[in-house]
mmCIF file of C-alpha atoms in Angstrom:
data_model
loop_
_atom_site.group_PDB
_atom_site.id
_atom_site.type_symbol
_atom_site.label_atom_id
_atom_site.label_comp_id
_atom_site.label_asym_id
_atom_site.label_seq_id
_atom_site.Cartn_x
_atom_site.Cartn_y
_atom_site.Cartn_z
ATOM 1 C CA MET A 1 -17.068 -29.059 -57.757
ATOM 2 C CA THR A 2 -16.900 -29.092 -53.989
ATOM 3 C CA LYS A 3 -20.168 -28.505 -52.185
ATOM 4 C CA GLU A 4 -19.740 -25.708 -49.583
ATOM 5 C CA LYS A 5 -20.599 -26.643 -46.034
ATOM 6 C CA THR A 6 -23.098 -24.835 -44.120
ATOM 7 C CA PRO A 7 -23.002 -24.516 -40.481
ATOM 8 C CA SER A 8 -25.093 -27.009 -38.418
ATOM 9 C CA ALA A 9 -27.938 -25.752 -36.378
ATOM 10 C CA GLY A 10 -26.839 -24.543 -32.993
ATOM 11 C CA ALA A 11 -23.168 -24.311 -33.926
ATOM 12 C CA PRO A 12 -21.508 -21.065 -32.641
ATOM 13 C CA ARG A 13 -21.171 -18.424 -35.250
ATOM 14 C CA ARG A 14 -17.991 -16.436 -35.826
ATOM 15 C CA ARG A 15 -18.511 -12.829 -34.965
ATOM 16 C CA ALA A 16 -18.093 -10.493 -37.712
ATOM 17 C CA GLY A 17 -15.362 -7.846 -37.726
ATOM 18 C CA ARG A 18 -11.823 -7.982 -36.014
ATOM 19 C CA PRO A 19 -11.277 -10.259 -32.953
ATOM 20 C CA ARG A 20 -11.614 -8.290 -29.765
ATOM 21 C CA SER A 21 -8.383 -7.143 -28.283
ATOM 22 C CA LEU A 22 -7.293 -5.770 -24.748
ATOM 23 C CA VAL A 23 -7.869 -2.163 -24.386
ATOM 24 C CA LEU A 24 -4.946 -0.793 -22.404
ATOM 25 C CA ASP A 25 -5.171 2.179 -19.982
ATOM 26 C CA GLY A 26 -3.083 3.460 -17.034
ATOM 27 C CA ASP A 27 -5.436 1.824 -14.514
ATOM 28 C CA LEU A 28 -5.344 -1.507 -16.014
ATOM 29 C CA ILE A 29 -1.622 -1.496 -16.474
ATOM 30 C CA ALA A 30 -1.085 -0.405 -12.825
ATOM 31 C CA ARG A 31 -3.476 -3.020 -11.442
ATOM 32 C CA SER A 32 -1.674 -5.692 -13.602
ATOM 33 C CA ALA A 33 1.752 -4.466 -12.286
ATOM 34 C CA LEU A 34 0.343 -4.554 -8.683
ATOM 35 C CA LYS A 35 -0.671 -8.001 -9.051
ATOM 36 C CA LEU A 36 2.653 -9.017 -10.527
ATOM 37 C CA VAL A 37 4.665 -7.494 -7.748
ATOM 38 C CA ASN A 38 2.321 -9.049 -4.995
ATOM 39 C CA ASP A 39 2.596 -12.389 -6.610
ATOM 40 C CA ALA A 40 6.248 -12.586 -7.720
ATOM 41 C CA GLY A 41 8.087 -9.610 -6.006
ATOM 42 C CA TYR A 42 9.404 -6.316 -7.289
ATOM 43 C CA PRO A 43 12.343 -7.716 -9.179
ATOM 44 C CA LYS A 44 9.915 -9.432 -11.601
ATOM 45 C CA LEU A 45 8.274 -6.032 -12.613
ATOM 46 C CA THR A 46 9.736 -5.245 -15.887
ATOM 47 C CA MET A 47 8.330 -3.627 -18.813
ATOM 48 C CA SER A 48 8.735 -6.925 -20.936
ATOM 49 C CA GLY A 49 7.439 -8.888 -17.913
ATOM 50 C CA LEU A 50 4.539 -6.803 -17.488
ATOM 51 C CA ALA A 51 3.799 -6.728 -21.222
ATOM 52 C CA LYS A 52 3.807 -10.465 -21.273
ATOM 53 C CA THR A 53 1.355 -10.694 -18.405
ATOM 54 C CA LEU A 54 -1.056 -8.437 -20.294
ATOM 55 C CA GLY A 55 -0.402 -10.282 -23.514
ATOM 56 C CA VAL A 56 0.692 -7.115 -25.406
ATOM 57 C CA SER A 57 4.134 -5.966 -26.812
ATOM 58 C CA PRO A 58 6.343 -3.794 -24.727
ATOM 59 C CA SER A 59 5.843 -1.019 -27.189
ATOM 60 C CA ALA A 60 2.211 -1.083 -26.489
ATOM 61 C CA LEU A 61 2.938 -0.146 -22.804
ATOM 62 C CA TYR A 62 4.873 2.749 -23.790
ATOM 63 C CA ASN A 63 1.884 4.249 -25.523
ATOM 64 C CA HIS A 64 0.349 4.779 -21.999
ATOM 65 C CA VAL A 65 3.383 4.928 -19.611
ATOM 66 C CA GLU A 66 6.875 6.442 -20.149
ATOM 67 C CA SER A 67 8.787 4.302 -17.626
ATOM 68 C CA LYS A 68 8.610 1.852 -14.717
ATOM 69 C CA GLN A 69 8.819 4.850 -12.369
ATOM 70 C CA GLU A 70 5.497 6.116 -13.809
ATOM 71 C CA ILE A 71 3.968 2.579 -13.343
ATOM 72 C CA MET A 72 5.058 2.670 -9.544
ATOM 73 C CA GLN A 73 3.517 6.018 -9.091
ATOM 74 C CA LEU A 74 0.283 4.736 -10.577
ATOM 75 C CA ILE A 75 0.586 1.691 -8.235
ATOM 76 C CA GLN A 76 0.885 4.018 -5.342
ATOM 77 C CA GLU A 77 -2.224 5.831 -6.343
ATOM 78 C CA ILE A 78 -4.247 2.598 -6.318
ATOM 79 C CA VAL A 79 -2.617 1.372 -2.979
ATOM 80 C CA MET A 80 -3.040 4.918 -1.258
ATOM 81 C CA ASP A 81 -6.654 5.369 -2.510
ATOM 82 C CA ASP A 82 -7.687 2.729 0.162
ATOM 83 C CA VAL A 83 -6.083 4.746 3.031
ATOM 84 C CA ASP A 84 -8.933 6.604 4.798
ATOM 85 C CA SER A 85 -7.797 10.070 5.224
ATOM 86 C CA SER A 86 -11.275 11.583 5.335
ATOM 87 C CA VAL A 87 -11.363 11.131 9.067
ATOM 88 C CA PHE A 88 -9.381 14.335 9.507
ATOM 89 C CA GLU A 89 -12.342 16.390 8.098
ATOM 90 C CA SER A 90 -14.587 15.336 11.010
ATOM 91 C CA LEU A 91 -12.589 13.922 14.006
ATOM 92 C CA PRO A 92 -10.294 15.452 16.460
ATOM 93 C CA LEU A 93 -6.513 15.152 15.579
ATOM 94 C CA GLY A 94 -5.889 12.232 18.035
ATOM 95 C CA GLU A 95 -8.885 10.187 16.730
ATOM 96 C CA ALA A 96 -8.085 10.884 13.097
ATOM 97 C CA LEU A 97 -4.427 9.907 13.401
ATOM 98 C CA LEU A 98 -5.481 6.781 15.026
ATOM 99 C CA ARG A 99 -8.092 5.674 12.260
ATOM 100 C CA TRP A 100 -5.874 6.948 9.558
ATOM 101 C CA ALA A 101 -2.994 5.038 10.744
ATOM 102 C CA GLU A 102 -4.864 1.859 11.166
ATOM 103 C CA THR A 103 -6.166 1.752 7.566
ATOM 104 C CA TYR A 104 -2.821 2.954 6.339
ATOM 105 C CA ARG A 105 -0.876 0.106 8.126
ATOM 106 C CA ASP A 106 -3.589 -2.500 6.938
ATOM 107 C CA VAL A 107 -3.397 -1.570 3.373
ATOM 108 C CA LEU A 108 0.405 -1.558 3.334
ATOM 109 C CA ALA A 109 0.468 -5.117 5.040
ATOM 110 C CA GLY A 110 -1.630 -6.248 2.153
ATOM 111 C CA HIS A 111 1.003 -5.225 -0.277
ATOM 112 C CA ALA A 112 4.286 -6.255 1.633
ATOM 113 C CA PRO A 113 6.655 -6.290 -1.363
ATOM 114 C CA LEU A 114 5.789 -2.641 -2.136
ATOM 115 C CA ILE A 115 6.530 -1.221 1.403
ATOM 116 C CA PRO A 116 10.200 -0.454 0.872
ATOM 117 C CA LEU A 117 9.483 0.979 -2.497
ATOM 118 C CA ILE A 118 6.490 3.318 -1.595
ATOM 119 C CA ALA A 119 8.372 4.540 1.575
ATOM 120 C CA VAL A 120 10.919 6.335 -0.659
ATOM 121 C CA LEU A 121 8.865 6.875 -3.851
ATOM 122 C CA PRO A 122 8.563 10.699 -4.665
ATOM 123 C CA VAL A 123 4.865 11.767 -4.597
ATOM 124 C CA SER A 124 5.025 14.470 -7.314
ATOM 125 C CA GLY A 125 3.211 12.311 -9.831
ATOM 126 C CA SER A 126 0.722 10.923 -7.371
ATOM 127 C CA PRO A 127 -2.186 13.417 -7.004
ATOM 128 C CA ARG A 128 -4.249 11.168 -4.725
ATOM 129 C CA THR A 129 -1.437 10.624 -2.398
ATOM 130 C CA LEU A 130 -0.838 14.461 -2.381
ATOM 131 C CA ASP A 131 -4.588 14.922 -1.557
ATOM 132 C CA MET A 132 -4.118 12.391 1.454
ATOM 133 C CA TYR A 133 -1.203 14.547 2.824
ATOM 134 C CA GLU A 134 -3.250 17.611 2.321
ATOM 135 C CA LYS A 135 -6.086 16.280 4.508
ATOM 136 C CA VAL A 136 -3.684 15.040 7.190
ATOM 137 C CA ALA A 137 -1.837 18.465 7.243
ATOM 138 C CA THR A 138 -5.178 20.205 7.441
ATOM 139 C CA GLY A 139 -6.034 18.089 10.617
ATOM 140 C CA PHE A 140 -2.859 19.284 12.304
ATOM 141 C CA THR A 141 -3.412 22.962 11.237
ATOM 142 C CA LYS A 142 -7.073 22.770 12.750
ATOM 143 C CA ALA A 143 -5.501 21.488 15.811
ATOM 144 C CA GLY A 144 -3.259 24.655 16.211
ATOM 145 C CA TRP A 145 0.135 23.093 15.129
ATOM 146 C CA ARG A 146 2.779 25.323 13.697
ATOM 147 C CA GLN A 147 3.336 24.614 9.949
ATOM 148 C CA ALA A 148 7.233 24.020 10.558
ATOM 149 C CA ASP A 149 6.176 21.014 12.870
ATOM 150 C CA ILE A 150 3.479 19.485 10.733
ATOM 151 C CA VAL A 151 5.619 17.495 8.117
ATOM 152 C CA PRO A 152 8.005 16.159 10.801
ATOM 153 C CA ALA A 153 5.038 14.833 12.656
ATOM 154 C CA ILE A 154 3.446 13.293 9.620
ATOM 155 C CA VAL A 155 6.765 11.612 8.748
ATOM 156 C CA ALA A 156 7.363 10.387 12.300
ATOM 157 C CA VAL A 157 3.790 8.506 12.272
ATOM 158 C CA GLU A 158 4.183 7.358 8.743
ATOM 159 C CA SER A 159 7.571 5.876 9.580
ATOM 160 C CA PHE A 160 6.104 3.892 12.249
ATOM 161 C CA ILE A 161 3.200 2.867 10.051
ATOM 162 C CA PHE A 162 5.538 1.416 7.468
ATOM 163 C CA GLY A 163 7.648 -0.412 9.987
ATOM 164 C CA SER A 164 4.527 -1.890 11.588
ATOM 165 C CA ALA A 165 3.236 -2.936 8.247
ATOM 166 C CA MET A 166 6.454 -5.028 7.637
ATOM 167 C CA ASP A 167 6.152 -6.444 11.163
ATOM 168 C CA ALA A 168 2.617 -7.707 10.412
ATOM 169 C CA THR A 169 4.056 -10.023 7.663
ATOM 170 C CA ALA A 170 6.973 -11.270 9.961
ATOM 171 C CA PRO A 171 7.155 -14.956 10.976
ATOM 172 C CA LEU A 172 5.219 -15.830 13.967
ATOM 173 C CA ASP A 173 8.348 -17.365 15.639
ATOM 174 C CA ILE A 174 10.691 -14.280 14.897
ATOM 175 C CA PHE A 175 11.539 -13.911 18.461
ATOM 176 C CA HIS A 176 12.279 -17.683 19.274
ATOM 177 C CA PRO A 177 15.433 -17.690 21.214
ATOM 178 C CA GLY A 178 16.814 -20.905 19.639
ATOM 179 C CA LYS A 179 19.974 -22.080 21.461
ATOM 180 C CA LYS A 180 19.505 -19.342 24.088
ATOM 181 C CA ALA A 181 16.111 -20.835 25.058
ATOM 182 C CA GLY A 182 15.877 -21.174 28.936
ATOM 183 C CA GLN A 183 18.567 -18.624 29.529
ATOM 184 C CA LEU A 184 16.522 -15.404 29.064
ATOM 185 C CA PRO A 185 14.003 -15.433 31.960
ATOM 186 C CA ASN A 186 12.725 -11.845 31.546
ATOM 187 C CA PHE A 187 12.386 -11.897 27.766
ATOM 188 C CA GLU A 188 10.949 -15.392 27.467
ATOM 189 C CA GLY A 189 8.712 -14.659 30.381
ATOM 190 C CA ALA A 190 7.343 -11.693 28.508
ATOM 191 C CA LEU A 191 6.930 -13.686 25.368
ATOM 192 C CA ASP A 192 4.913 -16.411 27.195
ATOM 193 C CA ALA A 193 2.657 -13.730 28.798
ATOM 194 C CA GLN A 194 2.075 -12.199 25.482
ATOM 195 C CA ARG A 195 1.154 -15.563 23.957
ATOM 196 C CA ALA A 196 -1.118 -16.337 26.706
ATOM 197 C CA THR A 197 -3.179 -13.310 25.885
ATOM 198 C CA GLY A 198 -4.175 -15.085 22.630
ATOM 199 C CA GLY A 199 -3.706 -11.817 20.759
ATOM 200 C CA ASN A 200 -1.738 -11.012 17.629
ATOM 201 C CA SER A 201 1.684 -9.823 18.723
ATOM 202 C CA ALA A 202 2.108 -7.560 15.693
ATOM 203 C CA ASP A 203 -1.378 -5.984 16.293
ATOM 204 C CA ALA A 204 -0.466 -5.447 20.085
ATOM 205 C CA ALA A 205 2.928 -3.812 19.181
ATOM 206 C CA PHE A 206 1.310 -1.698 16.563
ATOM 207 C CA HIS A 207 -1.506 -0.283 18.876
ATOM 208 C CA THR A 208 0.991 0.034 21.883
ATOM 209 C CA GLY A 209 3.416 2.120 19.684
ATOM 210 C CA LEU A 210 0.691 4.123 17.991
ATOM 211 C CA HIS A 211 -1.098 5.210 20.956
ATOM 212 C CA ALA A 212 2.102 6.311 22.578
ATOM 213 C CA ILE A 213 3.141 8.190 19.505
ATOM 214 C CA ILE A 214 -0.289 9.909 19.014
ATOM 215 C CA ASN A 215 -0.567 10.668 22.954
ATOM 216 C CA GLY A 216 2.798 12.363 22.644
ATOM 217 C CA LEU A 217 1.830 14.428 19.607
ATOM 218 C CA VAL A 218 -1.591 15.537 20.840
ATOM 219 C CA GLU A 219 -0.097 16.554 24.190
ATOM 220 C CA THR A 220 2.861 18.459 22.567
ATOM 221 C CA PRO A 221 2.238 22.197 22.685
ATOM 222 C CA ALA A 222 1.512 23.694 19.290
ATOM 223 C CA THR A 223 4.414 26.053 19.605
ATOM 224 C CA ARG A 224 7.845 25.010 21.126
#
């Protein structure tokens, strides 16, 4: 008869009950999907690929989300939650637009692969994003803008923000003239002058354009 072994003193004891498993929810799925897109690009975001990342079966994902589209909307909620739209509650329209746009651009620049996707993603399933737009629209309304002009103004600023976020991730030598070097005195002179400032060219371009847009909007009469 074999004598039963007893665990030695100090040896780790096996926990009673079932082994712990991952508890899925929409937020965990969305954050894992966001990391997958940031690390590997949007084409890698598939239900099977995301399930593998989480260590679950694809069917387990479908218990919480219906489609990849819904996952993208959940991702949009996470990203947009970091954009500061509260400034429209306390600041004049021009200052609020400046602060909002700065945080918006910085958030998007941190998630570059998502920029082309979020730009055209419907917001009907994204309550936080809709709340953001409500605050921005309220800022325009308090400033006396006609309702018919508010959405075009928001889209105009937002389009610039999306483009600036992409520019923030562009190569530093994007304007190098290559074989045309030495043949573009005005453009190359402007490039050299900008470099001599020691500032970030993407930041300089963003603030130059942003101030121009905001000044134009704020100076635009509320009725045309």
